[in-house]
Amino acid sequence: MGHPKLADLATVATPSAQLDRPGVHDQVAEVIRLLLAELGSHRGLQAVRPDAHLDRDLGLGSLERVELIVRLDAAFGTRLADQVVAEADTVDDLVAAVRQAFSTGGPTESRAEEPARPAVSFPVVEPRATRSTSRPGQFGVAAAETLQDVLRHRARLGPGRPHLYFHEEDGRTATVTFGELFERVEAVARVLACRGVAPGDTVAIMLPTSLEFFYAFGGTLLAGGIPVPIYPPFRADRIEEYAVRQSAILLNAEARLLVTFRQAERVARLLAPRVPSLSGVVNASRLLEPPVNPAEPAPVEHRARGEEIALLQYTSGSTGDPKGVILTHANLLANVRAIGEAVDIRPDDVGVSWLPLYHDMGLIGAWMVPLYFGLPVAILSPLAFLSRPERWLWAVHEHRGTLAAAPNFAYELCVRKIADRDIEGLDLSSWRLALNGAEPVNPETLERFRARFEGYGFRREALLPVYGLAEAALAVTVPPLGAPPRVDHCERATLECEGRAVPVPPDDSNAISFVSVGRAIPRHEVHIADAQGSEAGERVEGTLWFRGPSATRGYYRNPQATRQLFPEGGVAGSWVDSGDRAYQADGEIYITGRVKDIIIKAGRNIYPHELEELAGRVEGVRKGCVVAFGATDPRAGTERLVIVAEMREGDLARRAQISSAIADGVTRALGLPPDSIELVPPHTIPKTSSGKLRREETKRL
């Protein structure tokens, strides 16, 4: 039996005779209850019923849905479609999906019994040992001063060379060369200019992972505009309410145009009164159509300069007080070049990514780096990965991928959710660097991933924990290559009470462990500052500051937040406060936590004050008496989203209604449900003497 292609992971089901299989609903409900019990969701357990909403009532976000689909597949011998993860609303929807699977085929207990599937055409990639390392024009475009230059140079130096291998939803792979990419972004630039986008105008791009995203982003750059990627809705049928929630970002960015998908065009009338600068909402696919007036002369192409803004990167939770990180062409190219040196980019490297393109790790790390160095990159959608994590690994196998990055939770998901039968024949020996960043790196996850996949050719030294943030474009530190990750074991009490990282043996019962994220990338500096801003010293915890050519000059139209970013006044070359705690040992950096209270769930930043404000709107909750925080979840490899709210209500039915209302409000506003809602009596949440909420103390309690 040969290994499965990526398209083989489609819906498989049971004979139609099983369509009315008795007890399907009861079995689905039981699978859900078992999962909720393991998650410790008492609220969800009480809410399991046919019409219960998966997110609002049961608190099942995207990661928990993945786990649920895996369990349903195992229980019923099905392979449910990807759309079930994104589109199922209720328990009944899951029952219907299982019944639909039964009606279209037969259950599969092993891949050997699966029906034949159409072959998928993948690009032929030569073995590393035989690939040329001296192709002319393949390596860095050192003369480039802007991303515009990079796009032009790549199209001129290798127009026929493949750049994007895009995995479509139907299993096919679309190949886009550097020449084709430039032709399409150039066409988009002409259309944008004809629509009134002038140099310096901001263009919001609210698109899922798609080829249209690359064309819209590149076209905006060539037109002289400033692309503003925005987190797209998880559910297309809720686009109106989602777009309205994003109006604060659109207003702050002074967006001239919103580029989105077909279903979202209808939000223009809702956004117009909220965003005066917005001249229109356009379907991305129409940007490749010829201008309405073909006789109109093509606009003169704008030639950007390095100091001009190339990108506004809004933090994914910034809907209340938007913070758009200003990144110039010079910032981005400085970071891309430094990354290339730090990870020793080679001419025969091949990228593989499912990371969202609206996030800096996916946009800059997974696309701009390969674009600059002239490398091919295979692109999958986040949903393709979440629904079947093995697809990421098979893409590495098929393309002989060498570079692939993801947040910690993704590595944990691969360890826990991939069945052995789904990776028979898998070969990961080409994977040179598996970068782990965007959220805290768990040393246990690294070890579990190595142990699980070393039998498939994966090497421990390929694991590369890294650190960065949007304010630095992307990367700040990278470890030395060629060695396994360094894990430091410290005495917990001394670190917590005195801020000193005193080494202890790994098996010490009081040890706390941290993973090294290496050293500052080339031409950048890292400073661990004490309370006075001086060097904290060896193995002394402080605040991580950084500086270098990648550092932002501040937040777009937000002077207050910008002032807080620069501890020394914000003059050129000054230090930038990362907001993270860290210590230095033997020349390497260990991140210990965050000064700011940002919750990071599955690589997404969530701001506690937004959750607290949403929960505080619910009738029955004491105003100003709500705390939200993230709690480490070793099982999922990311953080759980916890809300603690004070209330006076004692009636159990009424308490359940309040809890459900909080979950509903948060889910509608942020697109994901809380993992845990704790309703507590008045005066339970600790506060400072001035009345401020104490999140960390609440978390500890």
PDB file of C-alpha atoms in Angstrom, residues 55 60-62 65 231-235 238 241-242 245-246 604 614 664-674:
ATOM      1  CA  ASP A  55     -19.117  27.290  20.861  1.00  0.00           C
ATOM      2  CA  LEU A  60     -15.730  24.192  21.985  1.00  0.00           C
ATOM      3  CA  GLY A  61     -13.379  26.408  19.982  1.00  0.00           C
ATOM      4  CA  SER A  62     -11.448  25.444  16.858  1.00  0.00           C
ATOM      5  CA  ARG A  65     -13.496  20.907  17.551  1.00  0.00           C
ATOM      6  CA  TYR A 231      -7.981  38.440  10.742  1.00  0.00           C
ATOM      7  CA  PRO A 232     -10.756  36.915   8.560  1.00  0.00           C
ATOM      8  CA  PRO A 233     -13.937  35.434  10.052  1.00  0.00           C
ATOM      9  CA  PHE A 234     -13.899  31.734  10.870  1.00  0.00           C
ATOM     10  CA  ARG A 235     -17.509  31.554   9.677  1.00  0.00           C
ATOM     11  CA  ARG A 238     -21.330  35.706  10.173  1.00  0.00           C
ATOM     12  CA  GLU A 241     -21.270  41.201  12.470  1.00  0.00           C
ATOM     13  CA  TYR A 242     -17.599  40.325  12.185  1.00  0.00           C
ATOM     14  CA  ARG A 245     -16.411  44.538  14.892  1.00  0.00           C
ATOM     15  CA  GLN A 246     -13.334  45.236  12.783  1.00  0.00           C
ATOM     16  CA  ARG A 604      -3.520  34.332  18.506  1.00  0.00           C
ATOM     17  CA  LEU A 614     -17.731  41.807  27.149  1.00  0.00           C
ATOM     18  CA  ASP A 664     -22.210  33.886  23.738  1.00  0.00           C
ATOM     19  CA  GLY A 665     -20.988  37.482  24.000  1.00  0.00           C
ATOM     20  CA  VAL A 666     -17.324  36.513  23.894  1.00  0.00           C
ATOM     21  CA  THR A 667     -17.828  34.063  21.034  1.00  0.00           C
ATOM     22  CA  ARG A 668     -19.708  36.580  18.909  1.00  0.00           C
ATOM     23  CA  ALA A 669     -17.151  39.313  19.520  1.00  0.00           C
ATOM     24  CA  LEU A 670     -13.888  37.397  19.222  1.00  0.00           C
ATOM     25  CA  GLY A 671     -14.845  34.344  17.209  1.00  0.00           C
ATOM     26  CA  LEU A 672     -13.833  31.815  19.861  1.00  0.00           C
ATOM     27  CA  PRO A 673     -15.440  30.708  23.140  1.00  0.00           C
ATOM     28  CA  PRO A 674     -13.949  30.832  26.635  1.00  0.00           C
TER      29      PRO A 674
END
